[in-house]
Structures are given as structure tokens and as C-alpha cells.
mmCIF file with all atom_site columns, C-alpha atoms in Angstrom:
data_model
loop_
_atom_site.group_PDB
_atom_site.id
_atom_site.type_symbol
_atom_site.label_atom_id
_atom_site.label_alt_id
_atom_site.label_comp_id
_atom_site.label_asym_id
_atom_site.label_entity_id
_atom_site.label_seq_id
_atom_site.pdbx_PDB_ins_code
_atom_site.Cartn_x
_atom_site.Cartn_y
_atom_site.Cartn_z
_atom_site.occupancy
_atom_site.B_iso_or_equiv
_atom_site.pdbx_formal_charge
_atom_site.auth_seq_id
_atom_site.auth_comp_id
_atom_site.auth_asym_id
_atom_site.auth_atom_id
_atom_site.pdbx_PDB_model_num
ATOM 1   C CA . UNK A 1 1   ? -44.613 75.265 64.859 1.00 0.00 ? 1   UNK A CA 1
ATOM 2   C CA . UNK A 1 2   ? -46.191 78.450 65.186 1.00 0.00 ? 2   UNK A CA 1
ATOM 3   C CA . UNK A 1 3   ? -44.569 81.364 67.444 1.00 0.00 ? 3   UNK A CA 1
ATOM 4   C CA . UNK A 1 4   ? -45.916 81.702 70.711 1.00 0.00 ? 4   UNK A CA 1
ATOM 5   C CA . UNK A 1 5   ? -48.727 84.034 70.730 1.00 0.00 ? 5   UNK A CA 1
ATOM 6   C CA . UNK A 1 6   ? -49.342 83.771 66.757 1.00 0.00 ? 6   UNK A CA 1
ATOM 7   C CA . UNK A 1 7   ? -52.774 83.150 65.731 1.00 0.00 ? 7   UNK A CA 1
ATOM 8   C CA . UNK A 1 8   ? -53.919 81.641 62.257 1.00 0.00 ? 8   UNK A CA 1
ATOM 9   C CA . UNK A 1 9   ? -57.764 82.255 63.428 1.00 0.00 ? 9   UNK A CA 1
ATOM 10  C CA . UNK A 1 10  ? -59.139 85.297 65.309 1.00 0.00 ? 10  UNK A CA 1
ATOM 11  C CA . UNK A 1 11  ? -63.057 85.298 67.022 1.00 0.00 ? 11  UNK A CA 1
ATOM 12  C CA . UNK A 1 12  ? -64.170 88.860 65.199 1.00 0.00 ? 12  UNK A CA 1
ATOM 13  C CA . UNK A 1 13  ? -67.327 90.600 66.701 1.00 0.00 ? 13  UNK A CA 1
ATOM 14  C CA . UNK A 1 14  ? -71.215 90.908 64.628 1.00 0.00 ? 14  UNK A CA 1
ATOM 15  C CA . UNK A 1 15  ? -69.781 94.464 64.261 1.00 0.00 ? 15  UNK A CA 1
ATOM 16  C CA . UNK A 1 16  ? -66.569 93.215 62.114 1.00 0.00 ? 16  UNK A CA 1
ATOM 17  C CA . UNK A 1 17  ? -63.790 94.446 65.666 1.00 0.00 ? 17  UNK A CA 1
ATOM 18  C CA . UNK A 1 18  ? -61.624 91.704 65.791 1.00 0.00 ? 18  UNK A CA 1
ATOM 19  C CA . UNK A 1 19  ? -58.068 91.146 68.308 1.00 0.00 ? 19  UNK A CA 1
ATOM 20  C CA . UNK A 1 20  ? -55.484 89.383 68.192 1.00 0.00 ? 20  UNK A CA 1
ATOM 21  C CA . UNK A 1 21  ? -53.619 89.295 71.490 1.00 0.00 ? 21  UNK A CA 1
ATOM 22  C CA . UNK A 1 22  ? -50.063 88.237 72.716 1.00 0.00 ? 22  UNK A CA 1
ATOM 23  C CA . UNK A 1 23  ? -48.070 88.682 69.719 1.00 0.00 ? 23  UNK A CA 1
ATOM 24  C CA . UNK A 1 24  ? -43.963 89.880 70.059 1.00 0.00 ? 24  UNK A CA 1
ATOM 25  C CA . UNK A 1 25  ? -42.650 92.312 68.445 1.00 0.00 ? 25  UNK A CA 1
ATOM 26  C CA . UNK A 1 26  ? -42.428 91.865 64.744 1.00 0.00 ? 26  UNK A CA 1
ATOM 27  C CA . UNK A 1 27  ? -43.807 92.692 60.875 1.00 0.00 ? 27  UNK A CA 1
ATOM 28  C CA . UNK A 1 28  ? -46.474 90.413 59.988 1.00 0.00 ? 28  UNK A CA 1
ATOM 29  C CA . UNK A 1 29  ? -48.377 89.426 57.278 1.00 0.00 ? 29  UNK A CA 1
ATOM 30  C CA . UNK A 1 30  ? -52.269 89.130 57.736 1.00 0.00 ? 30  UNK A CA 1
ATOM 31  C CA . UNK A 1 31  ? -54.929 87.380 55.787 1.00 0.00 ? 31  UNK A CA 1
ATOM 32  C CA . UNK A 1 32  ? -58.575 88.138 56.795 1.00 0.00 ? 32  UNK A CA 1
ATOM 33  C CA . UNK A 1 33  ? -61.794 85.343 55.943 1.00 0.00 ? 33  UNK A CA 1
ATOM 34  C CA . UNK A 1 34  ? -65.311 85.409 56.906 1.00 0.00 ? 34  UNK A CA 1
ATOM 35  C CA . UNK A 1 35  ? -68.182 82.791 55.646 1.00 0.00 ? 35  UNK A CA 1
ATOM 36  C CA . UNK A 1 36  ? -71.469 84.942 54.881 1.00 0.00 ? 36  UNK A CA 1
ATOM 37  C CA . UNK A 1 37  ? -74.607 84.002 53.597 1.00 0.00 ? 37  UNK A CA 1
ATOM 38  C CA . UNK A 1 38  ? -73.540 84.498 50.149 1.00 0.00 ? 38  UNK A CA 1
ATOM 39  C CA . UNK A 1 39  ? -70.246 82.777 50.686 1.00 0.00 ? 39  UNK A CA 1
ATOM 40  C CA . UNK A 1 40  ? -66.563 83.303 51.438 1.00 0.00 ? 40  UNK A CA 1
ATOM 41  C CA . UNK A 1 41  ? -65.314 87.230 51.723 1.00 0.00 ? 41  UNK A CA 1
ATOM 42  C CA . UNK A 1 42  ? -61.604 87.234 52.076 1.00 0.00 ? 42  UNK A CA 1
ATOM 43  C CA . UNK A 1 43  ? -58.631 89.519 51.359 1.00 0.00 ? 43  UNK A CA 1
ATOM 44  C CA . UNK A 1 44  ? -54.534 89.958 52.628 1.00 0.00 ? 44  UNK A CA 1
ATOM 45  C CA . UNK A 1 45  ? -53.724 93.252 54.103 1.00 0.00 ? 45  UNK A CA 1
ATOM 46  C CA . UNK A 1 46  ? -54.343 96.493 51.504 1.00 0.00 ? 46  UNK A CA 1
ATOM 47  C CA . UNK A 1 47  ? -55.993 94.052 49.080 1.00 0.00 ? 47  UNK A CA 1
ATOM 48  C CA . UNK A 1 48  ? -52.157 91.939 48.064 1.00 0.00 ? 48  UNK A CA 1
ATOM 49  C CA . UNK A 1 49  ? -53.189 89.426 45.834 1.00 0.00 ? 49  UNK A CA 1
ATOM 50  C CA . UNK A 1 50  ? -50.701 86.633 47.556 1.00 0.00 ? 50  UNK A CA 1
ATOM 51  C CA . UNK A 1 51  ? -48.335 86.462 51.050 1.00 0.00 ? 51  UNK A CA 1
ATOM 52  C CA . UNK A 1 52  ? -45.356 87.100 48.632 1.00 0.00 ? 52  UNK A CA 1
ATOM 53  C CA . UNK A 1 53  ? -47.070 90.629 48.045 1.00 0.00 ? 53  UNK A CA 1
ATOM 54  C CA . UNK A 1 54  ? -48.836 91.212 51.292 1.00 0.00 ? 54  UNK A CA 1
ATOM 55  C CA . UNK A 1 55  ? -48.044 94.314 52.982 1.00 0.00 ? 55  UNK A CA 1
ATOM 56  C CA . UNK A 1 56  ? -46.305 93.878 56.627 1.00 0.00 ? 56  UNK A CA 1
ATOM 57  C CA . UNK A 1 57  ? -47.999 95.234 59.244 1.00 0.00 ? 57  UNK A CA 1
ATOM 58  C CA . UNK A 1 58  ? -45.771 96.244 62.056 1.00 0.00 ? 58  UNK A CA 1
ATOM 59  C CA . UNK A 1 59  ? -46.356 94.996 65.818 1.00 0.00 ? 59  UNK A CA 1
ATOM 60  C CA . UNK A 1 60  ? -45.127 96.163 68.867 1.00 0.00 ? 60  UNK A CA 1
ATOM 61  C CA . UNK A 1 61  ? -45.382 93.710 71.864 1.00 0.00 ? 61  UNK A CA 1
ATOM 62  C CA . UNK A 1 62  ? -47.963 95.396 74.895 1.00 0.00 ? 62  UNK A CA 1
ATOM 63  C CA . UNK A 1 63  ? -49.056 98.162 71.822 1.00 0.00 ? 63  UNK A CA 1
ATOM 64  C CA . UNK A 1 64  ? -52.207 98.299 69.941 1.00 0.00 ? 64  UNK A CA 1
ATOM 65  C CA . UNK A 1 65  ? -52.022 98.404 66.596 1.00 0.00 ? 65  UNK A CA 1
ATOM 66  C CA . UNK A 1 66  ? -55.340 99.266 64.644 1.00 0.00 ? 66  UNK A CA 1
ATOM 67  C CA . UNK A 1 67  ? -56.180 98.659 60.959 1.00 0.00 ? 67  UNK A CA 1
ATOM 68  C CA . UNK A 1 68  ? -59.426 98.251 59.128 1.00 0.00 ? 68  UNK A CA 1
ATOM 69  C CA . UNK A 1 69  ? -59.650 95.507 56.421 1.00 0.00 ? 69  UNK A CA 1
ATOM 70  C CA . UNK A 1 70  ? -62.201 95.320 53.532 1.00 0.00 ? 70  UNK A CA 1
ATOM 71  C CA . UNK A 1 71  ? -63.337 92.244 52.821 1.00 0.00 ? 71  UNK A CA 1
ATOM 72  C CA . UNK A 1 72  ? -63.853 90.882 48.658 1.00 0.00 ? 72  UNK A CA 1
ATOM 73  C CA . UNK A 1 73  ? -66.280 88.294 47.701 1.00 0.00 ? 73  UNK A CA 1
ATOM 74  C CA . UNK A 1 74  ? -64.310 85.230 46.547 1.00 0.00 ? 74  UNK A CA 1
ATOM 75  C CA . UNK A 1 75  ? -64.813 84.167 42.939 1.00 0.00 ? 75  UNK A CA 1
ATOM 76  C CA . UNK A 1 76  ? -66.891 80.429 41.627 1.00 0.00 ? 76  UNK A CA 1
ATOM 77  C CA . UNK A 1 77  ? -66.125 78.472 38.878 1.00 0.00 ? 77  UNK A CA 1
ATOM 78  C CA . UNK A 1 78  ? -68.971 76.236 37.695 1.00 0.00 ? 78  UNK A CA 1
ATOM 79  C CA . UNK A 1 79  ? -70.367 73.906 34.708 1.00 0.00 ? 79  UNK A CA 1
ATOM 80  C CA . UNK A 1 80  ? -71.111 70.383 33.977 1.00 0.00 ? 80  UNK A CA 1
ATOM 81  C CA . UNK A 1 81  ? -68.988 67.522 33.231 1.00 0.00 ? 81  UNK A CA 1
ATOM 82  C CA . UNK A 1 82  ? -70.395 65.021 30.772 1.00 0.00 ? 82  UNK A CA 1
ATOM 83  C CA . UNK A 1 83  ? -69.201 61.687 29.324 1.00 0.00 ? 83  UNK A CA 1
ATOM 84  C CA . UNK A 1 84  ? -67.880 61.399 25.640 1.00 0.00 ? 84  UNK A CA 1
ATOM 85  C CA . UNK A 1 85  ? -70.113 63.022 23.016 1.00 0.00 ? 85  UNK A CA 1
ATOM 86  C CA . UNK A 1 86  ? -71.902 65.455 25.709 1.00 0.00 ? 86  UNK A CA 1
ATOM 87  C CA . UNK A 1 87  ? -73.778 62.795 27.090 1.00 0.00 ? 87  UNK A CA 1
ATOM 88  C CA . UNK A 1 88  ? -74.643 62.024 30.947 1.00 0.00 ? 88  UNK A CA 1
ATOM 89  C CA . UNK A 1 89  ? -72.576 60.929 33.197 1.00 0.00 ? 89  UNK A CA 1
ATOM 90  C CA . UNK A 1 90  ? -72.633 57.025 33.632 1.00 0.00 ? 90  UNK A CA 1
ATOM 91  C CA . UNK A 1 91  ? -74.217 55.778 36.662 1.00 0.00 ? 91  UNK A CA 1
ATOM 92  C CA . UNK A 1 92  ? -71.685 55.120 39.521 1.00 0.00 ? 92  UNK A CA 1
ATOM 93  C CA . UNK A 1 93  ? -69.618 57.850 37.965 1.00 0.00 ? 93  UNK A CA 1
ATOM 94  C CA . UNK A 1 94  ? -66.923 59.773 40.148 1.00 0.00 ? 94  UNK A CA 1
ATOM 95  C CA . UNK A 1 95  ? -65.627 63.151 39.059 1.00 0.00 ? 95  UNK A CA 1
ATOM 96  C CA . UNK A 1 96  ? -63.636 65.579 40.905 1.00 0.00 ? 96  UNK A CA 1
ATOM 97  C CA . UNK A 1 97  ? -62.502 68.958 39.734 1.00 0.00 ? 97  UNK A CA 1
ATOM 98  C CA . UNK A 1 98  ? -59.476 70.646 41.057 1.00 0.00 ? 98  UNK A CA 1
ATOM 99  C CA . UNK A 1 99  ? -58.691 73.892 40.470 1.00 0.00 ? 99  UNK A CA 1
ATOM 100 C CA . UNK A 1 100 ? -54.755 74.753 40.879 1.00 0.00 ? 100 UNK A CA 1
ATOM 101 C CA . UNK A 1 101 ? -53.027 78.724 40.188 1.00 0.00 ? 101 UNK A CA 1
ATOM 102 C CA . UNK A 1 102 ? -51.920 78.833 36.939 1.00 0.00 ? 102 UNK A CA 1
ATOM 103 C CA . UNK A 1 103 ? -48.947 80.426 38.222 1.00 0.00 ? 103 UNK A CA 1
ATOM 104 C CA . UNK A 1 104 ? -47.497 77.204 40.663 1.00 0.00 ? 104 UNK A CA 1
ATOM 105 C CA . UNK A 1 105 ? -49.728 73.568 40.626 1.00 0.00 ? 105 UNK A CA 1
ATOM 106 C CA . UNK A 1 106 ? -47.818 73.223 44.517 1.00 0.00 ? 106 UNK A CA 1
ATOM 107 C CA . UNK A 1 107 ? -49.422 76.216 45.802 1.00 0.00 ? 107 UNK A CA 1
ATOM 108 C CA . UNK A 1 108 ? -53.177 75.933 47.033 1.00 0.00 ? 108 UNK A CA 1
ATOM 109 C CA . UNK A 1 109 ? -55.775 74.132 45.363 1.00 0.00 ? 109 UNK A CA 1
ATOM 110 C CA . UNK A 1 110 ? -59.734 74.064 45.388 1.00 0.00 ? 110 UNK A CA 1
ATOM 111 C CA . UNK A 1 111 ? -61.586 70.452 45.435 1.00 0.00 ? 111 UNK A CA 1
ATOM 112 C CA . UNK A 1 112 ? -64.862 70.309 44.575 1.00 0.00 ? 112 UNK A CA 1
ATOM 113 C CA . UNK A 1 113 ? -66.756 66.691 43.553 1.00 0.00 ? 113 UNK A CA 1
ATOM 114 C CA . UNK A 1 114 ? -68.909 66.430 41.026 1.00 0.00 ? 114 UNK A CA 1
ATOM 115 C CA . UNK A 1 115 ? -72.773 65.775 41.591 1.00 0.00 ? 115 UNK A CA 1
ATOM 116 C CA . UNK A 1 116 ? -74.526 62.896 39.830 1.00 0.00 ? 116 UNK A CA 1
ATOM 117 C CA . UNK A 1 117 ? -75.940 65.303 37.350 1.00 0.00 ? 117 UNK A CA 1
ATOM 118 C CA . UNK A 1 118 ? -72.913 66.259 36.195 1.00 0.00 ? 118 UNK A CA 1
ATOM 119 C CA . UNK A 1 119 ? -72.545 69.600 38.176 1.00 0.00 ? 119 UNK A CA 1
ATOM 120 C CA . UNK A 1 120 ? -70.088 71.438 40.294 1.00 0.00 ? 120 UNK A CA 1
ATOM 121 C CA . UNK A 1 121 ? -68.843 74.596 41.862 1.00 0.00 ? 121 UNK A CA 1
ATOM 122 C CA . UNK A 1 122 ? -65.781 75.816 43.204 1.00 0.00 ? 122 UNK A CA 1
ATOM 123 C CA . UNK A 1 123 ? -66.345 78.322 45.832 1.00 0.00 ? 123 UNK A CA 1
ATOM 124 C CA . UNK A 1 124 ? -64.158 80.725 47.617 1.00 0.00 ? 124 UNK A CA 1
ATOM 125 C CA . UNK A 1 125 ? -61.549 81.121 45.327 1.00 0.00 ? 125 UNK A CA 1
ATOM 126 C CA . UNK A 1 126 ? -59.166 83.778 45.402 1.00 0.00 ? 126 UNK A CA 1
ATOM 127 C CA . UNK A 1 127 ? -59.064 86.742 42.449 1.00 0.00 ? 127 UNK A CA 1
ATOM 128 C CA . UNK A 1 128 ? -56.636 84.987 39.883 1.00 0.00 ? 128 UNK A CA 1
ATOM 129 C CA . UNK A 1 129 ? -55.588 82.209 36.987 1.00 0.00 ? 129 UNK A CA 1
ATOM 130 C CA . UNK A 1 130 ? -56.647 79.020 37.435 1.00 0.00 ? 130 UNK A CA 1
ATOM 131 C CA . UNK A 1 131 ? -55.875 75.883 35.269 1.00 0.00 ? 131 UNK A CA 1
ATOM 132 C CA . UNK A 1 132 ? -58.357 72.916 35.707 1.00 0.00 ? 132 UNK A CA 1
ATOM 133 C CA . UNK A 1 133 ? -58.218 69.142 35.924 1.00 0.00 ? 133 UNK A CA 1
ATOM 134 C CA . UNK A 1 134 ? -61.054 67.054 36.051 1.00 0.00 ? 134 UNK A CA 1
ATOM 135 C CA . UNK A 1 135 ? -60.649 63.518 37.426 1.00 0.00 ? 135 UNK A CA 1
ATOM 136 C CA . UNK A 1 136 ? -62.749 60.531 37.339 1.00 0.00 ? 136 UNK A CA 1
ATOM 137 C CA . UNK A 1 137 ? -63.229 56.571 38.007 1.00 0.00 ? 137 UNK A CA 1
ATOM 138 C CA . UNK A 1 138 ? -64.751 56.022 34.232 1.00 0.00 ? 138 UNK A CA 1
ATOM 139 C CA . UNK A 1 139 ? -62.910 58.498 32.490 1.00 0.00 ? 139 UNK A CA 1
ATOM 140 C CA . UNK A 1 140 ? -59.885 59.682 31.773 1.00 0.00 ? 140 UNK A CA 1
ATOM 141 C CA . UNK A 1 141 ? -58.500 62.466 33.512 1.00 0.00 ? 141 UNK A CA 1
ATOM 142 C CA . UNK A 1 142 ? -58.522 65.460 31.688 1.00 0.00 ? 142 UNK A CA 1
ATOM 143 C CA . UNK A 1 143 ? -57.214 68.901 31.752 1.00 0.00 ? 143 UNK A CA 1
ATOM 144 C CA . UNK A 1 144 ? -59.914 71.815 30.741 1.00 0.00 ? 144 UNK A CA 1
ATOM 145 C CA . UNK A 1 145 ? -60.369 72.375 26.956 1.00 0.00 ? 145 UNK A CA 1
ATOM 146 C CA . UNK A 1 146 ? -58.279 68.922 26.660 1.00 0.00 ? 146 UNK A CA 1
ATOM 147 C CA . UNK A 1 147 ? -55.149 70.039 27.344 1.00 0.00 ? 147 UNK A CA 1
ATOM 148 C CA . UNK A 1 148 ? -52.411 66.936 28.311 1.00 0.00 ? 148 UNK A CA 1
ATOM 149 C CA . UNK A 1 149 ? -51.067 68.016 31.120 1.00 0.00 ? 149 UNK A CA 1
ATOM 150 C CA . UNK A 1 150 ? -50.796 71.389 33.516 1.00 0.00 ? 150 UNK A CA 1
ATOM 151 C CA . UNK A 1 151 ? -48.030 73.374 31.673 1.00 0.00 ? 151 UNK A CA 1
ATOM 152 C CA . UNK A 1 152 ? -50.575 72.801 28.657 1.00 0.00 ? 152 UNK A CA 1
ATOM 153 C CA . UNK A 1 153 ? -53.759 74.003 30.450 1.00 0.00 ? 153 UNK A CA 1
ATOM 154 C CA . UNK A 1 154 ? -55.923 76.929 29.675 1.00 0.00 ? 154 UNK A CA 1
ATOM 155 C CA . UNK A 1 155 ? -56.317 79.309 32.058 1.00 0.00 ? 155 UNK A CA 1
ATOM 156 C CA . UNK A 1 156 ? -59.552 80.270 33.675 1.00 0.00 ? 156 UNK A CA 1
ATOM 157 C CA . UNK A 1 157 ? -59.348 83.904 34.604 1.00 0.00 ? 157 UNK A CA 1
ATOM 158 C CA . UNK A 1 158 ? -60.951 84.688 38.135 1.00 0.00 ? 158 UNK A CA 1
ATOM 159 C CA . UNK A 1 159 ? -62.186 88.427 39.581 1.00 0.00 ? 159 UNK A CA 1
ATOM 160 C CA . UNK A 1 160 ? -63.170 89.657 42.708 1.00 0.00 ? 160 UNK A CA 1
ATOM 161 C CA . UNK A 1 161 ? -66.644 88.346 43.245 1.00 0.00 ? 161 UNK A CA 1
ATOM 162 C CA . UNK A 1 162 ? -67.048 87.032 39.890 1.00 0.00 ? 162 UNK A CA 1
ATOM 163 C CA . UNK A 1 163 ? -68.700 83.714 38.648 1.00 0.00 ? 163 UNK A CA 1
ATOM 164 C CA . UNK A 1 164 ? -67.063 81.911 35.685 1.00 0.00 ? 164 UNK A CA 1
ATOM 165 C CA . UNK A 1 165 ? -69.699 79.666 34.369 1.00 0.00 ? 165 UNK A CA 1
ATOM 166 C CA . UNK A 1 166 ? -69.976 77.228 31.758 1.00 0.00 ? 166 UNK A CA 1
ATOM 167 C CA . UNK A 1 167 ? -66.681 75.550 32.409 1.00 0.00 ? 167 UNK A CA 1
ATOM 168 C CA . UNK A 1 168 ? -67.946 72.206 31.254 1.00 0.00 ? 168 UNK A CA 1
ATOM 169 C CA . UNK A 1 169 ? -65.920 69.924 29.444 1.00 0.00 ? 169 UNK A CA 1
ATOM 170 C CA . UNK A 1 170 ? -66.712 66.420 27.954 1.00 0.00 ? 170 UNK A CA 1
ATOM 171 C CA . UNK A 1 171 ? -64.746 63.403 29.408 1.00 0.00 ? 171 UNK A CA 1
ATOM 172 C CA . UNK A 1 172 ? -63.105 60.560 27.047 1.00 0.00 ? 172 UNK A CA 1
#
């Protein structure tokens, strides 16, 4: 479980104040994620890319400690997925689309299913490599660009903010 007085979600103000009260003592690692209009903004402490990295920021228990986080735009990956040949998807189709780090296919993923028309986005994903597998009821299951399996796969490259388009392979 969690230590007492540890918080993995924090009510911030319109104004962007937030608190997080109760906690001992201690260094502690902080990841900060707000839903806007135009999506997911999210960032660790200084801008870390990962936990591993994240910068400690020291508590003391009764003390207020005061920092001031920027939030990033999370990065999309998008296309269509189409049967064999580039044509549509068969009716009754299911596809999903999982996008894993390229660096560890434990670590966090991103789901996103596939619409009849063949489209799909993955939202709110974190600056980084990605490798791709597509999955499906009618299909094979496929890795992006074809690839066998996930030590194979070809990495999609995510930025801050940015929108990788056109990943849109054709199923077998």
C-alpha cells in the first residue's frame, strides 16, 4: 500500500495552486497531469522524462514546500489500419493498437481501439520511442512496418506535443 498521507491525485485550483497535505518527512518523486480541452498536459518534476530520472523533491513533515511545475502537451499517434492489399476493414472487424516504450514492453502501455473506418489515435502519450502492435479478430497480429515480434519493431519517435500521423499499416 501507499504510505499514510501519500497522495497519487491532488484537487489543483482554476488558477493551477495545488496541495498536497499530510506527507512525512521524505524525498519524493512527483508527476503532475491535467486533461484540457486540447488533451492531456503532463510532466515529472524539472521536465525528467521517467521516475528513474525524476528529480526528488525534499519534504519536511508540518513545512511547506513550494515548487511550480510546467505542464507539456502529451504527444498522438494516429493512422488507419486496413485489411490485406490496403483495402477496408471487413465488417465485424476488431482492431486494437497498443503502443508499448521501445525501451521495456512491461512498462506502461497506451490502448486505443480501432473505429470501423479503420481509424485510431493514441492520446496522451508521454515524449519518447514507441514500438507498435496492432491486434485483431480477422487478422493477424502485426507489429508496425511488419516486424515479427517487439525486439524487431520499428520505433515511432514521440515529442512534446507532437502528432505522428500516418502510422497506418495493412493487416494480413
Amino acid at each position: 500500500g501507499k504510505p499514510r498521507g501519500s497522495s497519487d491525485w491532488s484537487a489543483g485550483s482554476d488558477n493551477g495552486t495545488f496541495r498536497i497535505l499530510g506527507l512525512p518527512t521524505g524525498s519524493y518523486r512527483l508527476y503532475f497531469s491535467a486533461w484540457t480541452p486540447q488533451g492531456r498536459l503532463a510532466t515529472w518534476w524539472q521536465g525528467a522524462q521517467d521516475l528513474t530520472s525524476a528529480t526528488p523533491v525534499n519534504v519536511t513533515a508540518g513545512a511547506a514546500t513550494t515548487i511550480n511545475p510546467q505542464l507539456a502537451e502529451m504527444g498522438k499517434i494516429s493512422g488507419t489500419v486496413r485489411g490485406p492489399n490496403g483495402a477496408p476493414l471487413e465488417a465485424g472487424s476488431y482492431v486494437s493498437v497498443t503502443a508499448y516504450r521501445a525501451d521495456d514492453q512491461n512498462a506502461d502501455d497506451w490502448d486505443a481501439d480501432v473505429e470501423d473506418d479503420g481509424s485510431y489515435t493514441l492520446s496522451g502519450l508521454e515524449p519518447g520511442q514507441y514500438k507498435l502492435e496492432f491486434r485483431s479478430n480477422r487478422y493477424l497480429d502485426s507489429w508496425w512496418q511488419n516486424a515479427a515480434n517487439f525486439e524487431t519493431a520499428t520505433i515511432v519517435q514521440v515529442g512534446a506535443g507532437g502528432s505522428v500521423t500516418e502510422i497506418s499499416p495493412n493487416l494480413a
